[in-house]
Coordinates of C-alpha atoms in Angstrom, one line a residue:
Chain I
M158 CA 163.6 187.9 -57.5
E159 CA 160.4 185.7 -58.6
R160 CA 162.1 185.2 -61.7
E161 CA 164.8 184.0 -60.5
F162 CA 163.9 181.3 -57.6
I163 CA 161.6 179.9 -60.7
Q164 CA 164.5 179.6 -62.6
W165 CA 166.7 177.5 -59.6
L166 CA 163.5 175.9 -59.4
R167 CA 163.8 174.9 -63.0
T168 CA 167.2 173.2 -62.2
Q169 CA 166.0 171.2 -59.8
T170 CA 163.4 169.5 -61.3
P171 CA 164.7 168.5 -65.1
T172 CA 161.3 167.2 -67.7
D173 CA 162.1 163.6 -68.0
A174 CA 159.7 161.2 -70.4
S175 CA 157.0 161.1 -67.9
V176 CA 157.3 165.2 -67.7
P177 CA 157.3 165.9 -71.2
L178 CA 156.9 169.9 -69.4
S179 CA 157.8 170.9 -65.9
I180 CA 157.9 173.6 -64.0
G181 CA 157.9 177.9 -66.0
D182 CA 154.8 177.5 -68.0
D183 CA 151.1 177.6 -67.3
A184 CA 150.8 174.4 -66.3
A185 CA 153.1 171.0 -66.6
I186 CA 152.2 168.3 -69.3
L187 CA 152.5 164.9 -67.4
Q188 CA 152.9 161.5 -69.7
L189 CA 151.3 159.0 -67.8
A190 CA 151.7 155.2 -68.0
S191 CA 149.0 154.8 -70.1
G192 CA 149.9 156.6 -72.8
S193 CA 147.5 159.8 -72.1
R194 CA 148.7 162.8 -70.9
C195 CA 147.0 165.2 -69.1
V196 CA 147.8 169.2 -67.9
I197 CA 148.6 170.6 -64.5
S198 CA 148.8 173.6 -62.1
T199 CA 148.4 175.5 -59.0
D200 CA 147.5 179.0 -58.2
L201 CA 147.2 180.2 -54.9
L202 CA 145.3 183.1 -53.9
T203 CA 146.4 185.2 -50.6
D204 CA 144.2 187.6 -48.9
G205 CA 145.9 191.5 -49.0
V206 CA 147.9 190.5 -52.0
D207 CA 145.0 188.9 -55.0
F208 CA 141.9 190.1 -52.7
L209 CA 141.3 191.9 -49.7
F210 CA 138.5 189.9 -47.6
D211 CA 136.6 193.0 -45.5
E212 CA 136.1 194.3 -49.2
V213 CA 134.8 191.7 -51.3
T214 CA 132.3 189.0 -50.7
P215 CA 134.0 185.3 -50.2
E216 CA 131.8 184.5 -53.2
R217 CA 133.7 186.1 -55.3
I218 CA 137.1 185.2 -53.9
G219 CA 135.9 181.9 -54.2
R220 CA 135.3 182.5 -57.6
K221 CA 138.5 184.1 -58.6
A222 CA 140.5 181.8 -56.8
L223 CA 139.2 178.9 -59.1
A224 CA 139.0 181.3 -62.1
V225 CA 142.2 182.1 -62.2
N226 CA 143.1 178.5 -62.5
L227 CA 141.0 178.0 -65.2
S228 CA 142.8 180.5 -67.2
D229 CA 145.6 178.8 -66.6
M230 CA 143.9 175.7 -68.7
A231 CA 143.1 178.2 -71.7
A232 CA 146.1 179.3 -71.7
M233 CA 147.3 175.9 -72.6
G234 CA 144.4 175.2 -74.7
A235 CA 143.1 172.3 -72.5
T236 CA 139.8 171.0 -71.7
P237 CA 139.7 171.7 -67.7
F238 CA 139.0 168.0 -65.5
A239 CA 139.0 168.3 -62.2
A240 CA 140.2 170.7 -59.3
L241 CA 141.3 170.4 -55.7
V242 CA 140.4 173.1 -53.2
S243 CA 143.2 173.3 -50.1
L244 CA 142.6 176.6 -47.9
V245 CA 142.8 177.9 -44.8
V246 CA 141.1 180.1 -42.8
P247 CA 141.2 182.5 -39.8
H248 CA 139.4 180.9 -36.7
H249 CA 136.8 183.3 -36.4
F250 CA 135.8 182.0 -40.1
G251 CA 131.8 180.7 -39.3
V252 CA 130.7 177.6 -41.3
E253 CA 128.7 180.0 -43.7
T254 CA 131.4 182.4 -45.0
M255 CA 132.9 178.5 -45.6
K256 CA 130.2 178.0 -47.0
D257 CA 129.9 181.1 -49.1
L258 CA 133.1 181.0 -49.9
Y259 CA 133.1 177.2 -51.5
R260 CA 129.8 179.0 -53.4
G261 CA 131.8 180.5 -55.3
I262 CA 134.0 178.0 -56.5
F263 CA 131.1 175.7 -57.1
E264 CA 128.9 178.4 -59.1
L265 CA 131.9 179.1 -61.8
A266 CA 132.5 175.4 -61.8
Q267 CA 129.9 174.1 -62.5
S268 CA 129.8 176.4 -65.5
F269 CA 132.9 174.6 -66.9
Q270 CA 131.2 171.1 -65.5
L271 CA 134.6 170.8 -63.8
P272 CA 133.8 168.7 -60.6
I273 CA 135.8 169.8 -57.2
V274 CA 137.1 166.4 -56.6
G275 CA 138.9 166.8 -53.1
G276 CA 140.8 169.6 -50.8
D277 CA 141.7 170.6 -47.4
T278 CA 139.9 173.0 -45.1
N279 CA 142.1 174.4 -42.1
S280 CA 141.7 177.0 -39.7
W281 CA 144.9 179.3 -37.9
D282 CA 145.6 182.2 -36.4
G283 CA 146.1 184.2 -39.7
A284 CA 144.2 185.0 -42.9
L285 CA 142.1 183.5 -45.8
A286 CA 144.8 181.7 -48.3
I287 CA 143.3 179.8 -50.9
S288 CA 145.4 177.1 -53.1
I289 CA 144.0 176.1 -55.9
T290 CA 144.9 172.5 -58.3
I291 CA 143.7 172.0 -61.6
L292 CA 143.6 169.3 -64.1
G293 CA 143.0 169.0 -67.8
Q294 CA 143.3 167.4 -70.7
N295 CA 145.1 167.8 -74.5
S296 CA 142.9 168.7 -77.0
T297 CA 143.8 166.3 -79.7
R298 CA 145.9 169.0 -81.5
G299 CA 148.0 168.8 -77.7
P300 CA 148.8 171.8 -75.4
W301 CA 149.8 175.5 -76.0
L302 CA 153.4 176.3 -74.7
R303 CA 154.7 179.4 -74.3
S304 CA 157.7 178.2 -76.7
G305 CA 156.5 178.1 -79.5
A306 CA 156.9 181.7 -80.7
K307 CA 158.8 182.0 -84.0
P308 CA 159.9 185.2 -86.4
D309 CA 156.6 186.7 -88.0
D310 CA 154.1 185.6 -86.2
L311 CA 151.7 187.4 -85.5
I312 CA 150.8 188.5 -81.8
V313 CA 146.9 188.0 -81.1
V314 CA 145.0 188.5 -78.2
T315 CA 141.5 187.5 -76.6
G316 CA 139.5 190.6 -75.0
Q317 CA 140.3 194.3 -74.3
L318 CA 143.0 194.7 -72.0
G319 CA 144.0 197.3 -68.8
G320 CA 142.1 198.8 -66.0
S321 CA 140.9 195.0 -64.2
I322 CA 141.5 196.2 -60.4
L323 CA 138.4 198.2 -61.1
S324 CA 136.4 195.5 -61.0
K325 CA 138.0 192.6 -64.1
H326 CA 139.9 190.9 -61.7
F327 CA 137.0 189.3 -59.8
D328 CA 134.5 189.2 -62.4
F329 CA 136.8 187.6 -65.7
T330 CA 135.7 185.0 -67.6
P331 CA 138.2 182.5 -68.6
R332 CA 139.2 181.9 -72.0
V333 CA 138.5 178.7 -71.5
K334 CA 135.7 178.2 -74.4
E335 CA 137.7 180.4 -77.0
A336 CA 141.0 178.8 -76.2
L337 CA 139.1 175.3 -76.9
L338 CA 137.4 176.9 -80.2
I339 CA 140.7 178.5 -81.4
N340 CA 142.6 175.3 -80.6
E341 CA 140.2 173.4 -82.6
D342 CA 140.4 174.9 -85.6
F343 CA 143.4 176.9 -86.2
E344 CA 147.6 176.5 -85.7
V345 CA 149.1 178.8 -82.5
H346 CA 152.4 178.5 -82.3
A347 CA 152.4 179.9 -78.7
A348 CA 150.3 180.9 -75.9
T349 CA 150.0 182.3 -72.1
D350 CA 147.4 184.2 -70.2
I351 CA 148.0 188.1 -68.9
S352 CA 148.1 187.6 -65.4
D353 CA 151.0 190.1 -64.6
G354 CA 150.5 192.3 -67.3
L355 CA 150.6 191.9 -71.1
S356 CA 154.4 193.5 -71.4
R357 CA 155.4 190.8 -68.8
D358 CA 153.2 188.1 -69.8
L359 CA 154.4 188.5 -73.3
S360 CA 158.0 189.0 -72.3
N361 CA 157.9 185.6 -70.8
V362 CA 156.7 183.9 -73.9
L363 CA 159.8 185.6 -75.8
S364 CA 162.5 184.6 -73.3
E365 CA 161.0 181.0 -73.8
S366 CA 160.8 180.8 -77.2
S367 CA 164.0 182.6 -78.0
C368 CA 162.9 185.8 -80.4
G369 CA 161.3 189.1 -79.6
A370 CA 158.0 190.9 -80.2
V371 CA 157.2 194.4 -81.5
L372 CA 154.4 195.6 -80.2
D373 CA 151.6 198.3 -82.7
L374 CA 150.4 200.8 -79.6
D375 CA 147.5 201.6 -82.0
L376 CA 146.4 198.0 -82.3
I377 CA 146.5 196.9 -78.7
P378 CA 142.9 197.0 -78.0
I379 CA 142.2 199.3 -74.9
S380 CA 139.4 198.5 -72.1
D381 CA 137.0 201.3 -70.9
D382 CA 138.3 200.6 -67.7
A383 CA 141.8 201.3 -68.6
K384 CA 140.7 204.5 -69.4
R385 CA 139.3 205.5 -66.2
L386 CA 141.0 204.0 -64.4
S387 CA 144.0 206.5 -66.3
V388 CA 141.7 209.5 -65.4
I389 CA 140.8 208.3 -61.5
N390 CA 144.8 207.5 -60.7
A391 CA 145.5 211.3 -62.9
D392 CA 147.0 213.4 -60.1
A393 CA 148.7 210.4 -58.2
K394 CA 149.9 208.3 -60.8
N395 CA 149.5 209.7 -64.3
I396 CA 149.3 206.4 -66.4
S397 CA 147.9 206.6 -69.9
P398 CA 145.3 204.1 -70.5
I399 CA 147.9 202.9 -73.3
D400 CA 150.2 202.1 -70.3
H401 CA 147.7 200.3 -68.2
A402 CA 146.4 198.0 -71.2
L403 CA 151.1 196.8 -71.4
D404 CA 151.1 196.9 -67.8
D405 CA 148.2 196.1 -65.8
G406 CA 148.3 192.7 -64.6
E407 CA 145.2 189.9 -64.2
D408 CA 143.4 190.7 -67.1
F409 CA 143.4 186.6 -67.6
E410 CA 142.9 187.8 -71.6
L411 CA 145.2 185.2 -73.9
I412 CA 148.1 185.8 -75.7
L413 CA 148.6 183.8 -79.0
A414 CA 151.3 183.6 -81.1
M415 CA 150.2 182.3 -84.8
P416 CA 151.4 181.9 -88.2
F417 CA 150.3 184.9 -90.4
D418 CA 147.7 183.2 -92.5
E419 CA 145.8 181.7 -89.1
A420 CA 146.0 184.8 -87.3
E421 CA 144.3 186.8 -90.6
R422 CA 141.9 183.6 -90.9
L423 CA 141.6 184.0 -86.8
V424 CA 140.4 187.6 -87.0
K425 CA 138.2 187.4 -89.6
N426 CA 136.3 184.1 -89.3
P427 CA 136.3 184.4 -85.1
P428 CA 134.8 181.1 -83.8
C429 CA 133.8 183.3 -80.1
E430 CA 131.9 186.4 -79.7
C431 CA 134.6 187.6 -77.8
P432 CA 137.2 190.7 -79.6
I433 CA 140.3 189.1 -81.1
T434 CA 143.0 191.6 -82.1
V435 CA 146.1 191.0 -84.1
I436 CA 148.4 193.3 -82.0
G437 CA 151.9 193.1 -83.5
R438 CA 154.8 190.6 -84.8
F439 CA 157.4 188.6 -82.5
V440 CA 161.1 189.3 -84.7
S441 CA 163.8 187.6 -84.4
E442 CA 166.3 190.4 -82.5
K443 CA 165.5 189.6 -78.8
G444 CA 163.4 192.2 -76.7
L445 CA 160.2 193.8 -76.8
W446 CA 160.0 197.3 -78.7
V447 CA 156.5 199.6 -79.2
K448 CA 155.8 201.2 -82.5
G449 CA 153.9 204.4 -82.4
P450 CA 152.2 206.2 -85.1
D451 CA 155.4 207.3 -86.3
G452 CA 156.9 203.5 -87.2
I453 CA 159.7 204.4 -84.8
R454 CA 160.3 201.3 -82.6
Q455 CA 161.2 202.3 -79.0
P456 CA 162.0 199.2 -76.7
R457 CA 159.5 198.2 -74.3
P458 CA 160.8 196.7 -70.9
P459 CA 158.3 194.4 -69.0
R460 CA 156.7 196.7 -65.5
G461 CA 153.8 194.3 -64.8
F462 CA 153.7 192.9 -61.8
E463 CA 156.2 190.7 -60.2
H464 CA 156.0 188.7 -56.6
Q465 CA 158.3 189.6 -54.2
I466 CA 159.6 186.8 -52.3
Chain U
M1361 CA 132.6 170.5 -37.3
E1362 CA 134.9 169.4 -39.6
R1363 CA 132.9 166.1 -40.2
E1364 CA 129.8 168.2 -41.1
F1365 CA 131.4 170.9 -43.3
I1366 CA 132.9 167.4 -45.4
Q1367 CA 129.3 165.7 -45.5
W1368 CA 128.1 168.8 -46.8
L1369 CA 130.8 169.2 -49.5
R1370 CA 130.2 166.0 -51.0
T1371 CA 126.4 166.6 -51.2
Q1372 CA 128.1 169.2 -53.3
T1373 CA 129.8 167.1 -55.6
P1374 CA 128.1 164.0 -56.8
T1375 CA 130.7 160.9 -57.9
D1376 CA 130.2 160.3 -62.0
A1377 CA 131.7 158.2 -64.9
S1378 CA 135.0 160.9 -64.8
V1379 CA 134.8 161.3 -60.9
P1380 CA 134.0 157.7 -59.6
L1381 CA 135.3 158.5 -56.6
S1382 CA 135.0 162.3 -54.9
I1383 CA 135.3 164.0 -51.6
G1384 CA 135.5 161.8 -48.3
D1385 CA 138.6 159.5 -49.5
D1386 CA 142.0 159.9 -48.9
A1387 CA 142.0 161.0 -52.6
A1388 CA 140.2 161.0 -55.2
I1389 CA 139.8 158.8 -58.9
L1390 CA 139.2 159.5 -61.5
Q1391 CA 138.4 158.5 -65.1
L1392 CA 139.9 160.3 -67.8
A1393 CA 139.1 160.4 -71.3
S1394 CA 142.1 157.6 -72.6
G1395 CA 140.1 155.5 -70.4
S1396 CA 143.0 155.5 -67.8
R1397 CA 142.7 155.9 -64.1
C1398 CA 144.9 158.5 -62.0
V1399 CA 144.1 159.1 -58.2
I1400 CA 144.7 162.6 -56.9
S1401 CA 144.8 164.7 -52.9
T1402 CA 146.0 167.8 -51.5
D1403 CA 147.2 168.4 -48.2
L1404 CA 147.2 171.8 -46.7
L1405 CA 150.2 172.2 -43.7
T1406 CA 150.3 176.0 -41.8
D1407 CA 152.2 177.3 -38.9
G1408 CA 151.2 177.3 -35.3
V1409 CA 148.8 174.1 -36.4
D1410 CA 151.0 171.3 -38.6
F1411 CA 154.4 173.2 -37.1
L1412 CA 155.9 175.4 -35.2
F1413 CA 158.4 177.4 -38.2
D1414 CA 160.4 178.7 -34.8
E1415 CA 161.0 175.3 -33.5
V1416 CA 161.8 173.3 -36.6
T1417 CA 164.7 173.6 -39.6
P1418 CA 162.8 175.1 -43.1
E1419 CA 163.8 171.6 -44.7
R1420 CA 161.8 169.7 -42.1
I1421 CA 158.7 171.6 -42.9
G1422 CA 159.2 171.3 -46.7
R1423 CA 159.7 167.4 -45.9
K1424 CA 156.4 167.1 -44.1
A1425 CA 154.5 168.9 -46.2
L1426 CA 155.6 166.1 -48.8
A1427 CA 155.3 163.1 -46.4
V1428 CA 151.8 163.7 -45.5
N1429 CA 151.2 163.5 -49.2
L1430 CA 152.7 160.6 -50.2
S1431 CA 151.0 158.8 -47.5
D1432 CA 147.7 159.4 -49.1
M1433 CA 149.1 157.8 -51.9
A1434 CA 149.9 155.5 -49.7
A1435 CA 146.8 154.7 -48.2
M1436 CA 145.2 154.6 -52.1
G1437 CA 147.8 152.1 -52.9
A1438 CA 148.8 153.8 -55.4
T1439 CA 152.1 154.8 -57.3
P1440 CA 152.9 158.2 -56.2
F1441 CA 154.2 160.2 -60.1
A1442 CA 153.7 164.1 -59.8
A1443 CA 153.2 167.0 -57.2
L1444 CA 152.7 170.5 -57.5
V1445 CA 154.0 172.9 -54.2
S1446 CA 151.8 176.1 -53.5
L1447 CA 153.3 177.9 -50.4
V1448 CA 153.1 181.5 -49.7
V1449 CA 156.1 182.7 -47.1
P1450 CA 156.2 185.9 -44.7
H1451 CA 157.7 188.8 -46.5
H1452 CA 160.8 188.5 -44.4
F1453 CA 161.2 184.9 -45.4
G1454 CA 164.7 185.6 -47.9
V1455 CA 165.7 183.2 -50.8
E1456 CA 168.2 180.7 -48.5
T1457 CA 164.8 180.1 -46.3
M1458 CA 162.8 179.1 -49.6
K1459 CA 165.5 176.8 -50.9
D1460 CA 165.9 175.3 -47.5
L1461 CA 162.3 174.5 -47.3
Y1462 CA 162.3 173.9 -50.6
R1463 CA 165.3 170.9 -50.5
G1464 CA 163.2 169.3 -47.7
I1465 CA 160.7 168.6 -50.7
F1466 CA 163.1 167.5 -52.9
E1467 CA 165.3 165.1 -51.2
L1468 CA 161.7 163.5 -49.8
A1469 CA 160.7 163.5 -53.6
Q1470 CA 164.0 162.0 -54.8
S1471 CA 164.1 158.9 -52.4
F1472 CA 160.4 158.6 -53.8
Q1473 CA 161.7 159.2 -58.1
L1474 CA 158.7 161.2 -57.6
P1475 CA 158.9 164.8 -59.9
I1476 CA 157.8 168.7 -58.6
V1477 CA 156.1 169.8 -62.1
G1478 CA 154.8 172.9 -60.9
G1479 CA 153.8 175.1 -58.3
D1480 CA 153.2 178.6 -57.1
T1481 CA 155.3 180.4 -54.6
N1482 CA 154.1 183.7 -52.6
S1483 CA 154.6 186.1 -49.6
W1484 CA 152.5 188.3 -47.3
D1485 CA 152.4 189.9 -44.3
G1486 CA 150.5 186.0 -42.9
A1487 CA 152.9 182.7 -41.7
L1488 CA 153.7 180.2 -43.7
A1489 CA 151.3 177.7 -45.7
I1490 CA 152.6 175.5 -47.5
S1491 CA 150.3 173.3 -50.0
I1492 CA 151.3 170.0 -51.9
T1493 CA 148.6 168.1 -54.3
I1494 CA 149.9 164.6 -55.5
L1495 CA 149.0 162.6 -58.4
G1496 CA 149.0 159.0 -58.6
Q1497 CA 148.5 156.0 -60.6
N1498 CA 146.7 153.0 -60.0
S1499 CA 148.6 149.4 -59.2
T1500 CA 146.6 146.7 -61.8
R1501 CA 144.8 145.7 -58.5
G1502 CA 143.2 149.6 -58.7
P1503 CA 143.3 151.8 -55.4
W1504 CA 142.2 151.2 -51.8
L1505 CA 138.9 152.7 -50.8
R1506 CA 138.1 153.3 -46.5
S1507 CA 134.6 151.6 -48.1
G1508 CA 135.0 148.3 -48.5
A1509 CA 135.8 146.6 -44.9
K1510 CA 133.5 143.9 -44.4
P1511 CA 132.6 141.8 -41.1
D1512 CA 135.2 139.4 -40.0
D1513 CA 137.6 140.8 -42.2
L1514 CA 141.0 141.2 -39.7
I1515 CA 142.6 145.0 -38.6
V1516 CA 145.9 145.5 -39.8
V1517 CA 147.9 148.1 -39.1
T1518 CA 152.2 149.0 -40.1
G1519 CA 154.2 150.2 -37.7
Q1520 CA 153.9 151.5 -34.2
L1521 CA 151.8 153.6 -33.0
G1522 CA 151.7 156.6 -30.6
G1523 CA 153.5 159.2 -29.4
S1524 CA 154.6 160.7 -33.1
I1525 CA 154.8 164.7 -31.5
L1526 CA 158.2 163.4 -29.9
S1527 CA 159.3 163.3 -33.5
K1528 CA 157.7 160.6 -35.9
H1529 CA 155.0 163.3 -37.5
F1530 CA 158.6 165.8 -38.8
D1531 CA 160.6 162.3 -39.9
F1532 CA 158.2 159.6 -40.8
T1533 CA 158.8 157.4 -43.7
P1534 CA 155.0 157.3 -46.1
R1535 CA 154.7 153.7 -46.4
V1536 CA 154.0 154.6 -50.3
K1537 CA 156.7 151.2 -50.7
E1538 CA 155.2 148.9 -47.8
A1539 CA 151.9 149.9 -49.6
L1540 CA 152.8 148.8 -53.1
L1541 CA 154.0 145.5 -51.7
I1542 CA 151.0 144.9 -49.9
N1543 CA 148.6 145.5 -53.1
E1544 CA 150.7 143.5 -55.3
D1545 CA 150.6 140.4 -53.5
F1546 CA 147.8 140.6 -51.3
E1547 CA 144.1 141.1 -51.0
V1548 CA 143.0 144.2 -49.2
H1549 CA 139.0 145.1 -48.7
A1550 CA 140.0 148.7 -47.3
A1551 CA 142.6 151.2 -46.3
T1552 CA 143.4 154.4 -45.1
D1553 CA 146.2 156.2 -43.2
I1554 CA 146.9 157.3 -39.7
S1555 CA 146.9 161.3 -39.9
D1556 CA 144.1 161.9 -37.3
G1557 CA 144.8 159.1 -34.7
L1558 CA 144.0 155.6 -35.4
S1559 CA 140.8 155.6 -33.5
R1560 CA 139.5 158.7 -35.0
D1561 CA 140.6 157.1 -38.8
L1562 CA 139.5 153.9 -38.1
S1563 CA 136.3 155.0 -37.0
N1564 CA 136.3 156.5 -40.9
V1565 CA 137.1 153.5 -42.0
L1566 CA 133.7 152.0 -40.2
S1567 CA 131.2 155.0 -41.1
E1568 CA 132.3 154.2 -45.1
S1569 CA 132.1 151.0 -44.8
S1570 CA 129.1 150.5 -42.8
C1571 CA 130.2 148.4 -40.6
G1572 CA 132.5 148.6 -36.7
A1573 CA 135.5 147.1 -35.2
V1574 CA 136.6 145.2 -32.4
L1575 CA 140.3 146.3 -31.4
D1576 CA 142.0 144.1 -29.2
L1577 CA 144.7 146.5 -26.9
D1578 CA 146.8 143.4 -25.7
L1579 CA 148.0 143.4 -29.8
I1580 CA 148.1 147.3 -30.2
P1581 CA 151.7 148.0 -31.2
I1582 CA 153.0 150.8 -29.1
S1583 CA 155.8 152.9 -29.7
D1584 CA 158.6 153.8 -27.7
D1585 CA 157.3 157.0 -27.9
A1586 CA 154.0 156.5 -27.2
K1587 CA 155.5 155.1 -23.6
R1588 CA 157.8 158.2 -22.9
L1589 CA 155.3 160.5 -23.9
S1590 CA 153.1 158.8 -21.3
V1591 CA 156.0 159.2 -18.4
I1592 CA 156.8 162.8 -19.5
N1593 CA 153.5 164.3 -19.5
A1594 CA 152.0 162.1 -16.5
D1595 CA 152.0 164.9 -14.2
A1596 CA 149.7 167.3 -16.7
K1597 CA 147.6 164.8 -18.9
N1598 CA 148.1 161.0 -17.2
I1599 CA 147.6 159.6 -20.5
S1600 CA 148.3 155.7 -21.0
P1601 CA 150.8 154.6 -23.7
I1602 CA 147.5 152.8 -25.2
D1603 CA 145.4 156.0 -24.9
H1604 CA 148.8 157.4 -27.0
A1605 CA 148.5 154.7 -29.0
L1606 CA 144.7 154.8 -29.8
D1607 CA 144.3 158.4 -29.9
D1608 CA 147.6 160.2 -31.7
G1609 CA 147.7 161.7 -34.5
E1610 CA 150.1 161.8 -37.1
D1611 CA 151.6 158.0 -37.3
F1612 CA 151.1 158.0 -40.8
E1613 CA 151.1 154.0 -40.6
L1614 CA 148.4 152.3 -42.4
I1615 CA 145.2 150.9 -41.4
L1616 CA 144.3 147.9 -43.6
A1617 CA 141.1 145.5 -44.3
M1618 CA 141.8 142.4 -45.3
P1619 CA 140.6 138.9 -45.3
F1620 CA 140.9 136.6 -42.3
D1621 CA 143.5 134.4 -44.4
E1622 CA 144.9 137.2 -46.6
A1623 CA 146.0 139.3 -42.9
E1624 CA 147.3 136.0 -41.5
R1625 CA 149.2 134.8 -44.9
L1626 CA 150.6 139.0 -44.6
V1627 CA 151.7 138.6 -41.3
K1628 CA 154.0 135.3 -41.5
N1629 CA 155.7 136.6 -44.7
P1630 CA 155.8 140.2 -45.1
P1631 CA 157.0 141.9 -48.3
C1632 CA 158.4 144.4 -46.3
E1633 CA 161.0 145.2 -43.5
C1634 CA 158.3 147.3 -41.2
P1635 CA 156.5 146.0 -38.4
I1636 CA 152.9 144.3 -39.4
T1637 CA 150.4 143.8 -36.9
V1638 CA 147.1 142.4 -36.9
I1639 CA 145.2 144.6 -33.9
G1640 CA 141.4 143.2 -34.0
R1641 CA 138.8 142.3 -36.3
F1642 CA 135.6 144.3 -38.3
V1643 CA 132.3 143.1 -37.4
S1644 CA 128.9 144.2 -38.4
E1645 CA 127.3 145.9 -35.7
K1646 CA 128.5 149.2 -36.0
G1647 CA 130.6 150.9 -33.5
L1648 CA 134.3 150.7 -32.2
W1649 CA 135.0 148.3 -29.6
V1650 CA 138.2 147.6 -27.5
K1651 CA 138.9 144.4 -25.6
G1652 CA 141.4 144.4 -22.6
P1653 CA 142.9 141.3 -21.3
D1654 CA 139.4 140.3 -19.3
G1655 CA 138.1 139.3 -23.2
I1656 CA 135.0 142.3 -22.5
R1657 CA 134.5 144.3 -25.1
Q1658 CA 133.6 148.3 -23.9
P1659 CA 132.3 151.2 -26.6
R1660 CA 135.5 153.6 -27.6
P1661 CA 134.6 156.1 -29.3
P1662 CA 137.5 157.7 -31.0
R1663 CA 139.5 160.8 -29.3
G1664 CA 142.1 161.7 -32.4
F1665 CA 142.5 165.0 -33.1
E1666 CA 139.3 166.8 -35.5
H1667 CA 140.1 170.2 -37.1
Q1668 CA 138.1 173.2 -35.7
I1669 CA 137.0 174.8 -38.7

């Protein structure tokens, strides 16, 4: 449903000279009259969907609200430049709770030298919702899009995948620094971040790039939390660690499409400390497949998170 | 309460070379690495506070959500360049209702050649909330701030004031075109828009400009709706038309601080069709006064809308 609605929105908002990239990527690209470009995106987090206010501190909620936006900048290979915070809080919130929310935002912002330049604060009968808009500047190589992957490019991911619900979805550090270091020295054809799950976010790259991909299950870096979650939920859900890695949302790691040689060079000489792993290859035939130890390809439709609207 | 909280936020977000103007005006100003500047602001509207979903069409709600943001650009004398829409809707919303909301946004956006370049759409157990962020480009004269009013400047307003609750708060056309025409040909020392009421928004200019003002009650352009509202509510509230004009929120007209000669020239040769009226004068002594037909000054503290958080 979200997918169709976004398609409808895209038909209503065509790109033009001043908006080279509009709705449908991790951020939009704007061409200012001065000749410079910037990237801009927005994410809205709500109580009961992205966090449970009663189960987590206001600081962590504020931090997450900014972190998911920073992750969009990382997915574009762009330098975060400024952010604005809109929020609506329940009437019964005290000012101290509000300040705690903002403290979580400010602390993460400062670690990325990101100024919070504006916002709007309201109260109402409802629950907490936070919308952050973030503006970034292009690197000299230009922003990464979802649409540039080519057959035979390798699929590269940062970090380890799956099980983020156990804590990473609040505590992850968005891959901004890693993205900028990679963008500085390596050729990247396409990129996105994992917000709705590797299989779903990779599928977005595939549809924007009009190609397919084969994931090598043996290569996918499965996080310890994916393994733990598989055990914790064994009775109820019986989801394997690899399926957690393929489908869990909110890893906020990067998926990169890179030419073979560049991907090899990146893995051998990573400019950053986080794990960087080749997990498969883009192919010309449309679709998403996985390949197990037996070498046989099997179709693997995305199962990640999709907003119901 | 909102005022103190914003003061706290301002202490947390100092201005610097890349952010010449941060929280506390109608928009922030950003200095991009390319040398160009842009202005940016955000406004969040919620069901039960800014509109009653059950009493108004989704189109009008969407339109208002964008209009208040456009008004911020007008208040800066800036050209709206792009907007992003974040919203969270109740689960039971159908896609058609969502599209109707967006249709209200798109229709107004198109009339200002404003592209909607991104957004985030979510659903939840709660009520409708819409946050729009708008980006603008400076005119060659630069943006108008709240902080530039000088003693002996005249106070100029567009349009007619008061009673917007009867319909104008949904149906107003933000004064973007008027602002750009005035900015092109006239010297303006300071500006803001009337969102919380003339007395309160003018007081914001006074505190940012470290001066006072005397309003001439005979000159204030009272709208027909202010007069109607005074009659409609006569039994319950007994608020005079002039007090509606002074204190009612959401007129979304402009308040300008202009040098005497420039204000006179503007009134004589208005570049736009809307009423433009001199309503008083800035003075060096801090405070807000009104002057009636008897010529006697009386202190007049702001009584406009203040968010309770």
